[in-house]
PDB file of C-alpha atoms in Angstrom:
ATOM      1  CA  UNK A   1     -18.954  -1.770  19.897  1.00 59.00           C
ATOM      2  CA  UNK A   2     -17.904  -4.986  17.886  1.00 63.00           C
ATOM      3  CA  UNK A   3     -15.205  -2.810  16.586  1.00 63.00           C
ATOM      4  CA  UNK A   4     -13.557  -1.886  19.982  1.00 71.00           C
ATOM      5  CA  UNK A   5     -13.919  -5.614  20.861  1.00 72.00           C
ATOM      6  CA  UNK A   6     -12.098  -6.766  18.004  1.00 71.00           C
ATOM      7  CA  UNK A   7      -9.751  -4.272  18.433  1.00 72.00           C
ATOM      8  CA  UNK A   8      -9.259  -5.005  22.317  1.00 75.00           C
ATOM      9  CA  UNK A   9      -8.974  -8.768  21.612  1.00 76.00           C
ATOM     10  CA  UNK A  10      -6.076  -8.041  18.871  1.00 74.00           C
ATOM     11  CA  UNK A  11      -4.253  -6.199  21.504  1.00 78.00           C
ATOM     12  CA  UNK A  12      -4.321  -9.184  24.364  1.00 79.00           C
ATOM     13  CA  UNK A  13      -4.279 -12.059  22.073  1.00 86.00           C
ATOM     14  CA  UNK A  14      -1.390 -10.908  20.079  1.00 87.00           C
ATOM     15  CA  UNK A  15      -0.070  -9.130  22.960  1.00 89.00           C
ATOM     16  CA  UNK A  16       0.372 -12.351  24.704  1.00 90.00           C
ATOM     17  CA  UNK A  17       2.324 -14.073  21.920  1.00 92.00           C
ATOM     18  CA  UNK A  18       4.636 -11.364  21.391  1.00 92.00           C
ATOM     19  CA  UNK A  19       5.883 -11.288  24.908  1.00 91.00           C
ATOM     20  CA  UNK A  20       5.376 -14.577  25.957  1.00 90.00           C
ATOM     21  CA  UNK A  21       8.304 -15.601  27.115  1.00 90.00           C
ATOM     22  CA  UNK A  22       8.472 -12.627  29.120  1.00 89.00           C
ATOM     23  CA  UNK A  23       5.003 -12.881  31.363  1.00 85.00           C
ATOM     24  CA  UNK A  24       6.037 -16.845  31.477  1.00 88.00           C
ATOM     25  CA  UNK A  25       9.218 -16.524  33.230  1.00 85.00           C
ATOM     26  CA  UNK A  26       7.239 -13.924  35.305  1.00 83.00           C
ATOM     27  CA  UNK A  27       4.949 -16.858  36.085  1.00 85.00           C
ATOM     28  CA  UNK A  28       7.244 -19.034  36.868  1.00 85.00           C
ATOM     29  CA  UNK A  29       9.030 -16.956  39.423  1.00 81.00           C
ATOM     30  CA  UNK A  30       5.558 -16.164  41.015  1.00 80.00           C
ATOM     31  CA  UNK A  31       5.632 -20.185  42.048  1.00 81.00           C
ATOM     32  CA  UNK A  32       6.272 -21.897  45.308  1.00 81.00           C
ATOM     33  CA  UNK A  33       9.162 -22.569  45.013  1.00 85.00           C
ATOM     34  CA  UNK A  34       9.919 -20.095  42.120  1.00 84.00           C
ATOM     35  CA  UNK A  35      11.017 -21.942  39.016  1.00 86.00           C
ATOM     36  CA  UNK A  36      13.176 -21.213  35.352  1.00 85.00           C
ATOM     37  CA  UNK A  37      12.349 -21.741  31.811  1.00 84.00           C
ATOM     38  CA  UNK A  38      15.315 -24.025  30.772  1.00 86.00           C
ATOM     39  CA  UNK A  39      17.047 -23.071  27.421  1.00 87.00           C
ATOM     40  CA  UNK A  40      14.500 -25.545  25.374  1.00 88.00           C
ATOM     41  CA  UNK A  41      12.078 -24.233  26.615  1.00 89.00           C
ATOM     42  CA  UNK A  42      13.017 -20.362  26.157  1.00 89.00           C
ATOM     43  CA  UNK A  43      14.006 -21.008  22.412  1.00 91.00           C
ATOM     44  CA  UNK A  44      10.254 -22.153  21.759  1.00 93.00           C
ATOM     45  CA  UNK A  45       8.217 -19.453  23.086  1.00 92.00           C
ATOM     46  CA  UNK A  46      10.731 -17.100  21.632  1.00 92.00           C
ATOM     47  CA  UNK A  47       9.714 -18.921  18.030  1.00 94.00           C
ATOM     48  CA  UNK A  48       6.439 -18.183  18.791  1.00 93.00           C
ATOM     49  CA  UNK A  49       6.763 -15.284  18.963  1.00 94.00           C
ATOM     50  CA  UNK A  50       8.748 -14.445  16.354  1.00 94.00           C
ATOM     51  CA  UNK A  51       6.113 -16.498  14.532  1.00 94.00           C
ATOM     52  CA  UNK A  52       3.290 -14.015  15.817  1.00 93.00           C
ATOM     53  CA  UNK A  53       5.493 -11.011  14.618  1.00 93.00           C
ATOM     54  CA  UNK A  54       6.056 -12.545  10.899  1.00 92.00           C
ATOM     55  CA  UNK A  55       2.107 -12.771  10.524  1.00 91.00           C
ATOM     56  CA  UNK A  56       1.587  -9.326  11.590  1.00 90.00           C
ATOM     57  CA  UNK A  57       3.921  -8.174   9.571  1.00 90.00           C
ATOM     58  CA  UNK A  58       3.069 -10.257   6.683  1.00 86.00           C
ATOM     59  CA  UNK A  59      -0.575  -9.111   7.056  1.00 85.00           C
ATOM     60  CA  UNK A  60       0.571  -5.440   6.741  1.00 80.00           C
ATOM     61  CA  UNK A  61       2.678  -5.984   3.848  1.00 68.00           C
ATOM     62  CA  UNK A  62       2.127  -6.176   0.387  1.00 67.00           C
ATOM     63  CA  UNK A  63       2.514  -9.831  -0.882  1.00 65.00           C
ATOM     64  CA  UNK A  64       5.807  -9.865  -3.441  1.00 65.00           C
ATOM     65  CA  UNK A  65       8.254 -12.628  -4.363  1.00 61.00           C
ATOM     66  CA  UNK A  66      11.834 -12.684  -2.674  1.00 59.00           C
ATOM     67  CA  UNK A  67      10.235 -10.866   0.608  1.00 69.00           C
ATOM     68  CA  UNK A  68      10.459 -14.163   3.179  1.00 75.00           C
ATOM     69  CA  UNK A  69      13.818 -12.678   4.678  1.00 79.00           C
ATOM     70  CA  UNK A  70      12.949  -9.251   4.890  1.00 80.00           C
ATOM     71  CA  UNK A  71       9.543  -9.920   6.768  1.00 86.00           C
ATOM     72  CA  UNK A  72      11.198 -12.250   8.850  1.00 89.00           C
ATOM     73  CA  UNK A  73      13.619  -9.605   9.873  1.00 90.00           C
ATOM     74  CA  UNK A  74      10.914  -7.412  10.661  1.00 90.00           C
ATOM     75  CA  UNK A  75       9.168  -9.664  12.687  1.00 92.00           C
ATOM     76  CA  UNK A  76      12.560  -9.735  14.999  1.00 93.00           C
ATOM     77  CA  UNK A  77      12.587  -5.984  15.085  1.00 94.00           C
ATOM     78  CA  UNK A  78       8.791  -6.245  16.315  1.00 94.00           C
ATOM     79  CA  UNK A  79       9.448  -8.904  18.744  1.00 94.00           C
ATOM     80  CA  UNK A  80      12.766  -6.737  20.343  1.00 94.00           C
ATOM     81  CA  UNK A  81      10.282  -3.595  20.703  1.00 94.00           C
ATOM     82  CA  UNK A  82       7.771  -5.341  22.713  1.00 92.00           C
ATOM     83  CA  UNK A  83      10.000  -7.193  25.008  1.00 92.00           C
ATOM     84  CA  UNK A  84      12.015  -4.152  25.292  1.00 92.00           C
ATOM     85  CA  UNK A  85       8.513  -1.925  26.398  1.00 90.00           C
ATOM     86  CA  UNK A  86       7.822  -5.572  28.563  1.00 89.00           C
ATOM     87  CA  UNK A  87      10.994  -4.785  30.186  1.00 88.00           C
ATOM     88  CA  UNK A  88      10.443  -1.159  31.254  1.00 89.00           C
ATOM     89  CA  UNK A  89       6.974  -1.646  32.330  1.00 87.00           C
ATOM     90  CA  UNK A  90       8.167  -4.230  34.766  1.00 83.00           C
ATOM     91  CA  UNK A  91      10.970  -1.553  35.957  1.00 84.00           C
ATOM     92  CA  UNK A  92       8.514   0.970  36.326  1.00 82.00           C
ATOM     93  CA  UNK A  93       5.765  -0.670  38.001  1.00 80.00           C
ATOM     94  CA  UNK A  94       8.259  -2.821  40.533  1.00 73.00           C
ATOM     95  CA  UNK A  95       4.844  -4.998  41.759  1.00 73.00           C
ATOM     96  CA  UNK A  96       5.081  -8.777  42.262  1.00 74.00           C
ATOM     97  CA  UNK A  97       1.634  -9.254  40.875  1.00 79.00           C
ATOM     98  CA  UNK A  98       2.426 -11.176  37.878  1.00 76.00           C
ATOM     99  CA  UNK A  99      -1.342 -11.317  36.653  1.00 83.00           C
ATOM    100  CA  UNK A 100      -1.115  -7.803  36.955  1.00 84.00           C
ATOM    101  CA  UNK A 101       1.985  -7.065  35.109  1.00 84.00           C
ATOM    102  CA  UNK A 102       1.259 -10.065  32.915  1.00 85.00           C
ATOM    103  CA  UNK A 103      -1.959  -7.920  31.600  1.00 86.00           C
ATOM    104  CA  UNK A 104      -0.120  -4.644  31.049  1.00 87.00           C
ATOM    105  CA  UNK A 105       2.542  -6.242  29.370  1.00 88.00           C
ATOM    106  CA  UNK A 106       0.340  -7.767  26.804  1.00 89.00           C
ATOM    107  CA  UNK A 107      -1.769  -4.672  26.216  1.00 88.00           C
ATOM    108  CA  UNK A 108       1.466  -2.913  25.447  1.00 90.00           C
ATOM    109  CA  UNK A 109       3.151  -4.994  23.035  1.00 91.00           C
ATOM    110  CA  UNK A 110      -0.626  -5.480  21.507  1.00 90.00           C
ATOM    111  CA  UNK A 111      -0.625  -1.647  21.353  1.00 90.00           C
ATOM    112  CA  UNK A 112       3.378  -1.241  19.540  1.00 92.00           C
ATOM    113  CA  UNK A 113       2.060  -4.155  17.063  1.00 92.00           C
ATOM    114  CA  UNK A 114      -0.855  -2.256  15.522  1.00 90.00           C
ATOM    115  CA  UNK A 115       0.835   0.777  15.439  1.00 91.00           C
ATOM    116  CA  UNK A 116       3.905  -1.030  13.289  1.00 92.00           C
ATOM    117  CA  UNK A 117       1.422  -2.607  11.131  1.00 90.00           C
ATOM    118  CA  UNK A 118      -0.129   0.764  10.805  1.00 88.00           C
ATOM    119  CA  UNK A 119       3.577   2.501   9.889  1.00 88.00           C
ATOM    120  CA  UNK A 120       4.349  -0.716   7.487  1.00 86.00           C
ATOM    121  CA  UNK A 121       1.184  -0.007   5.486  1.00 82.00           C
ATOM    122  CA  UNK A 122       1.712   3.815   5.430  1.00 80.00           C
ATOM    123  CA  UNK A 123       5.454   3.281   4.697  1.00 75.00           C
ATOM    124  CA  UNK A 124       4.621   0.778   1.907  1.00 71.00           C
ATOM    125  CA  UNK A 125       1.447   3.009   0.285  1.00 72.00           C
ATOM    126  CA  UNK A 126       2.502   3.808  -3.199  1.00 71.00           C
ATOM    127  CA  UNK A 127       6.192   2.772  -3.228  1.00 80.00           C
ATOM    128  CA  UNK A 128       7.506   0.541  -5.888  1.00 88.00           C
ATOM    129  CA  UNK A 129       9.029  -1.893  -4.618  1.00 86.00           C
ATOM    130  CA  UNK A 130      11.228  -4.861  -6.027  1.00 87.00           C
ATOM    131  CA  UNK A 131       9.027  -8.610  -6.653  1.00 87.00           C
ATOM    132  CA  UNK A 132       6.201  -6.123  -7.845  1.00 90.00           C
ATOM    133  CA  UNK A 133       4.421  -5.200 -11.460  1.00 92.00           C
ATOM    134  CA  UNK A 134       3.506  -1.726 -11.964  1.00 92.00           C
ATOM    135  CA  UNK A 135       2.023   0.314 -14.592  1.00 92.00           C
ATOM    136  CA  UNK A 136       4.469   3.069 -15.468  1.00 93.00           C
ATOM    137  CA  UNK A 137       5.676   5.416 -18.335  1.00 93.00           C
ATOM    138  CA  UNK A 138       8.966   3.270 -19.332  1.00 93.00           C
ATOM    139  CA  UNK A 139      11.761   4.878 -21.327  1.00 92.00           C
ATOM    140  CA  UNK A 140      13.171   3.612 -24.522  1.00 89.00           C
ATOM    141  CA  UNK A 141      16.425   2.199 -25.010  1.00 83.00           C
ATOM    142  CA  UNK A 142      16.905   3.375 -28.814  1.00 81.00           C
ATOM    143  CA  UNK A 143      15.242   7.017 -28.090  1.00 81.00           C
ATOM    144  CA  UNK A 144      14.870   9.532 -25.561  1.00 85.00           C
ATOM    145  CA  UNK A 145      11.171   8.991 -25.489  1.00 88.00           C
ATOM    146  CA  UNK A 146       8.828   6.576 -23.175  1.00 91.00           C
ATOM    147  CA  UNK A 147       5.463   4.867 -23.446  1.00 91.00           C
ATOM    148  CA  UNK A 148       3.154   2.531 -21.032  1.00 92.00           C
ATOM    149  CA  UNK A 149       3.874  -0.532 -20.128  1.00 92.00           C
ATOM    150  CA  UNK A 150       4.441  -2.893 -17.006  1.00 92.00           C
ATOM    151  CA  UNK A 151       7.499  -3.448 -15.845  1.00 93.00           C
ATOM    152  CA  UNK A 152       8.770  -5.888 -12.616  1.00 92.00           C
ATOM    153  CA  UNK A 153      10.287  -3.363 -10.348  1.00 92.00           C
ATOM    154  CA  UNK A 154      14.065  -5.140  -9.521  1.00 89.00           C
ATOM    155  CA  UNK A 155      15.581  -2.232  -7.780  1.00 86.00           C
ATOM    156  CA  UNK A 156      15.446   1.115  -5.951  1.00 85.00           C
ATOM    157  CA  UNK A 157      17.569   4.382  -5.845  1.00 83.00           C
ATOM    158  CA  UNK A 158      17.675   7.828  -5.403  1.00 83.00           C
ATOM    159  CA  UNK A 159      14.728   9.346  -7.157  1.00 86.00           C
ATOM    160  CA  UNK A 160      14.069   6.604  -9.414  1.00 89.00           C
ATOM    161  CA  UNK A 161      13.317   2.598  -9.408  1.00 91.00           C
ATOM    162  CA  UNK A 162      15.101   0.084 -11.562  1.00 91.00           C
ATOM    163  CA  UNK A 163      12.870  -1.837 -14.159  1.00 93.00           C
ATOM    164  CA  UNK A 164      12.370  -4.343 -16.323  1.00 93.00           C
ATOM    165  CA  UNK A 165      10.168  -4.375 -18.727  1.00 92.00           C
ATOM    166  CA  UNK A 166       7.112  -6.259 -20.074  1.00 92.00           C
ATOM    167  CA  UNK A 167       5.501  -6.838 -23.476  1.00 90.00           C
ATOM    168  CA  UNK A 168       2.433  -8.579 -24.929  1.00 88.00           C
ATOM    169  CA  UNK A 169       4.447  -8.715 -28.009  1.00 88.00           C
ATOM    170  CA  UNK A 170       5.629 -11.980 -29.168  1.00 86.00           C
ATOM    171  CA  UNK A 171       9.104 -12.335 -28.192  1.00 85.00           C
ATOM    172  CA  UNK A 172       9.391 -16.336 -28.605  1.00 83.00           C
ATOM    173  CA  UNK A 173      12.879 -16.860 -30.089  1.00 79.00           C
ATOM    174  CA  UNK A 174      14.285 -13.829 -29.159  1.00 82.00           C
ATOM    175  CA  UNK A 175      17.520 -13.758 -27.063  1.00 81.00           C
ATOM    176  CA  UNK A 176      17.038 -12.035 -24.073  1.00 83.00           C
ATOM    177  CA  UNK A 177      13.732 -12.413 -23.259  1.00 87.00           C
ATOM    178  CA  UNK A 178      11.481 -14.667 -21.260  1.00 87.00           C
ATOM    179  CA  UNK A 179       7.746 -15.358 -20.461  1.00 88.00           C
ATOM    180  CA  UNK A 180       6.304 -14.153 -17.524  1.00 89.00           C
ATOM    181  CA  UNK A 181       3.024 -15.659 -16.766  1.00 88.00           C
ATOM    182  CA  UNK A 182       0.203 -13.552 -15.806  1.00 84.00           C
ATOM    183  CA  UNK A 183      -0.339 -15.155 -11.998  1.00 77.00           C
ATOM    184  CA  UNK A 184      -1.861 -12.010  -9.987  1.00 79.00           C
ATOM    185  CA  UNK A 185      -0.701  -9.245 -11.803  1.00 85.00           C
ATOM    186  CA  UNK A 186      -2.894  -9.793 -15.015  1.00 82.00           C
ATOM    187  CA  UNK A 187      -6.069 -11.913 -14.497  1.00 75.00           C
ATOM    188  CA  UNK A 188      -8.286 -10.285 -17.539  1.00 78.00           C
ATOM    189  CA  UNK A 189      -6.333  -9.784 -20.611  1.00 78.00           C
ATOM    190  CA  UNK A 190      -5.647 -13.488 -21.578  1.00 77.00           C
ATOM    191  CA  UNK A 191      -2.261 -12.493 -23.310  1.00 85.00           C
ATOM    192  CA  UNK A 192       0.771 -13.935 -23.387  1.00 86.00           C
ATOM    193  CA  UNK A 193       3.572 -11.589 -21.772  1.00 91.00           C
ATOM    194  CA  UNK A 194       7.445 -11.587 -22.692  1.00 91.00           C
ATOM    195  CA  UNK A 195       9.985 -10.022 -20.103  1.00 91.00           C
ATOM    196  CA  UNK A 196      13.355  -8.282 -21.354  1.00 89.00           C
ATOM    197  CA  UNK A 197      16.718  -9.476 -19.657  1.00 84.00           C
ATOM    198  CA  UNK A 198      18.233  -6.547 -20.477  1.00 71.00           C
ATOM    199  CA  UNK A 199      21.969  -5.964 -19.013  1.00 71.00           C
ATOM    200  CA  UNK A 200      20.696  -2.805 -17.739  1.00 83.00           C
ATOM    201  CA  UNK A 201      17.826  -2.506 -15.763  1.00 89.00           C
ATOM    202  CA  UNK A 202      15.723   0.312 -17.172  1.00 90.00           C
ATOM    203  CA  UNK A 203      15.425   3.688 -14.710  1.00 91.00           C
ATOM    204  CA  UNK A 204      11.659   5.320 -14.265  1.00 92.00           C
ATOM    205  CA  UNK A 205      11.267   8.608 -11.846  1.00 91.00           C
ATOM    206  CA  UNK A 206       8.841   7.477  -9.126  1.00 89.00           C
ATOM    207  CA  UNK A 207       6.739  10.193 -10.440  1.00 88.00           C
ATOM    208  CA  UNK A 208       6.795   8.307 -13.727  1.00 91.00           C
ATOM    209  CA  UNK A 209       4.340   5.608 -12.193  1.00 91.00           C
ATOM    210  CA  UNK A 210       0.944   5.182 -13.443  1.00 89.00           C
ATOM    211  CA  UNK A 211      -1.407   4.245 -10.155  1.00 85.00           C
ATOM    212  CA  UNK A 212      -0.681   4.186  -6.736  1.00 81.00           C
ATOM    213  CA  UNK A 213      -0.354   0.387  -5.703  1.00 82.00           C
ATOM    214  CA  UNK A 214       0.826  -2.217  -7.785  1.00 87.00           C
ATOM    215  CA  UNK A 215      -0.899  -4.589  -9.934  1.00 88.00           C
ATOM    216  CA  UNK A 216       0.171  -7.600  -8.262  1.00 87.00           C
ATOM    217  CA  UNK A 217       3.782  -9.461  -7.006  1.00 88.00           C
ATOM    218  CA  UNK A 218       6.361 -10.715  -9.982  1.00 88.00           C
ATOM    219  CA  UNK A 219       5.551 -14.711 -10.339  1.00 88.00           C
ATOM    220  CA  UNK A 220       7.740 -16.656  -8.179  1.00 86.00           C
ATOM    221  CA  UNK A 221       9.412 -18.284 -11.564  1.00 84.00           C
ATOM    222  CA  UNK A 222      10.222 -14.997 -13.422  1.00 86.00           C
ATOM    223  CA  UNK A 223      12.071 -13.637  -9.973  1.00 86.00           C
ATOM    224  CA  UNK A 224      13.624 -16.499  -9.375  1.00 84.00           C
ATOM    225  CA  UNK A 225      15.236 -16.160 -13.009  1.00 83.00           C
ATOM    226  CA  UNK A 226      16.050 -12.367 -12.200  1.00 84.00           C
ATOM    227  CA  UNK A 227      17.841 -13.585  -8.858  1.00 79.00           C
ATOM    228  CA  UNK A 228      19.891 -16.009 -10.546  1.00 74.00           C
ATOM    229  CA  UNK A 229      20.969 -13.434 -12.662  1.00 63.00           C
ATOM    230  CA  UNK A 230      21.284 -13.435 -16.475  1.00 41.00           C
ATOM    231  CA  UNK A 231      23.305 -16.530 -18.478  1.00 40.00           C
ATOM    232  CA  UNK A 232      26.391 -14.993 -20.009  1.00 37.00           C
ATOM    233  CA  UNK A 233      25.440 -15.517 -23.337  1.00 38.00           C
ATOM    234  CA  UNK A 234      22.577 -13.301 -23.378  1.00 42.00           C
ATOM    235  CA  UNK A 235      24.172 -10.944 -21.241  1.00 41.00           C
ATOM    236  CA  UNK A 236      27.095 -10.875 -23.943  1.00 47.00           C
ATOM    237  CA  UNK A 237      24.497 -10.831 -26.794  1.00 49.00           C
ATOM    238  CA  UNK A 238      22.565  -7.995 -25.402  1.00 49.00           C
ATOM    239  CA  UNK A 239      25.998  -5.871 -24.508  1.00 55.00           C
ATOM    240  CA  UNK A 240      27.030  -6.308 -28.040  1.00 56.00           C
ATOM    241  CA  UNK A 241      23.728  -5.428 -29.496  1.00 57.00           C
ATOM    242  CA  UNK A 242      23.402  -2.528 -26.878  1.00 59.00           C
ATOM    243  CA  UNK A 243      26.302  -0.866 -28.636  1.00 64.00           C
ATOM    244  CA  UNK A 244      25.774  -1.752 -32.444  1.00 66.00           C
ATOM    245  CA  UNK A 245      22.567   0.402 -31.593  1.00 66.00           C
ATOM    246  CA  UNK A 246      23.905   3.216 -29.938  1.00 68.00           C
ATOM    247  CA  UNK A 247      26.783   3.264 -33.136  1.00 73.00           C
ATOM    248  CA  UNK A 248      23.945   3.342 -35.333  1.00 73.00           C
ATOM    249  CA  UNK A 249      22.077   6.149 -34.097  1.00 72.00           C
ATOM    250  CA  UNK A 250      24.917   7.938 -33.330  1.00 76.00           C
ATOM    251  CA  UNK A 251      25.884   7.850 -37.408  1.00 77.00           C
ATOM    252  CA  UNK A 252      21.716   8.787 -38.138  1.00 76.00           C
ATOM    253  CA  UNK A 253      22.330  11.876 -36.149  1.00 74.00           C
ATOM    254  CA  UNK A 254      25.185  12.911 -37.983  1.00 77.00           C
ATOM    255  CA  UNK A 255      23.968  11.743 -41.146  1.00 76.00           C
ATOM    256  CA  UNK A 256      20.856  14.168 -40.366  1.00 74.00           C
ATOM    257  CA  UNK A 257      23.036  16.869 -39.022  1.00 74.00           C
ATOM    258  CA  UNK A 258      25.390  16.989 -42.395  1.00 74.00           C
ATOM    259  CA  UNK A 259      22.575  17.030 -44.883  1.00 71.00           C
ATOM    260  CA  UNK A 260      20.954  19.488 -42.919  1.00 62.00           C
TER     261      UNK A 260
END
């Protein structure tokens, strides 16, 4: 019973917000004499309500760093459904009792906002996505074989996500690598962790990762320093070491192929 409440009270509260500028000019048309939202007026309630579509979204959504844009965006896209359902209601129904229409308007958009918070969640469940650490089976760089580590997810294709990856081994000193504190991602080990800046962002199959939902979003410093991209000296360093390596295991294969 509390349940359906709770539920029933999401639907008009949030309802409301979502579409208020909608049931408001309603209202105000309803008057004697009828009156208009002026254009100060319309830009705040439509804030609101984008406001009431960024929670929503950002209580479906997993918490990750360089997200603000993209849940903000999906807000909007919330905020367009409901007026646009607002809109056809009030075409459908054609009463003048704003109350009325006021009520189902609210209900519906209340309705379309659980369901995208539902889809979000679903659509999110077990996708890596980029701002987050994951457990998965990384590849090697030197050898075409892979172990477990974390890794901050930076991109996504086809099949695969891009990586970087993370090591409790001490890396102090060592071009092309930084710290990345433990924030959320790692609250029981204690260690110290070291992030590559590799010029190439390491590929892992989706099926390559090791759980189902991440350990926790990148820290806020570390993606910051993957957004700004990689100072040209390490970039050059690691390009030049990237290749001395590949030369060198290119002359231990033949080396191993002649005295075989």
């Amino acid at each position: 019973m509390l349940g359906c409440l709770a539920v029933l009270l999401f639907l008009v509260l949030v309802g409301e917000f979502l579409v208020l500028p909608v049931w408001m000019h309603d209202l105000l048309a309803a008057q004697t004499p009828p009156q208009e939202l002026g254009v100060g007026e319309s830009a705040l309630l439509a804030l609101i309500s984008l406001l009431t579509a960024t929670v929503v979204v950002w209580s479906a959504g997993r918490r990750r760093a360089g997200q603000g844009w993209a849940t903000v965006g999906r807000g909007a896209l919330l905020v367009v459904l409901c007026v646009a359902e607002a809109l056809w209601l009030r075409q459908k129904t054609g009463t003048d009792n704003w109350s009325l229409l006021a009520s189902a308007e609210s209900l519906t958009a209340g309705g379309t906002a659980l369901v995208f918070r539902r889809l979000l969640r679903r659509w999110e469940r077990g996708r890596p996505l980029p701002g987050e650490v994951w457990l998965a089976m990384v590849p090697f760089r030197e050898r075409d074989e892979e172990d477990r580590h974390y890794c901050v997810v930076v991109g996504r294709g086809p099949g695969h996500a891009r990586v970087l990856q993370i090591t409790s081994q001490n890396k102090d000193g060592r071009s092309g690598f930084v710290r990345i504190p433990n924030g959320r991602w790692d609250v029981r080990s204690g260690k110290d962790h070291w992030m590559e800046l590799g010029p190439v962002p390491r590929e892992v199959p989706y099926g390559k990762f090791l759980k189902n939902v991440p350990q926790g979003p990148c820290p806020r410093s570390t993606w910051r320093q993957i957004r700004a991209g990689y100072p040209e000296r390490d970039v050059r360093h690691l390009v030049l070491t990237g290749v001395r390596r590949v030369r060198d295991r290119i002359a231990r294969l033949r080396a191993e192929r002649s005295s075989a």
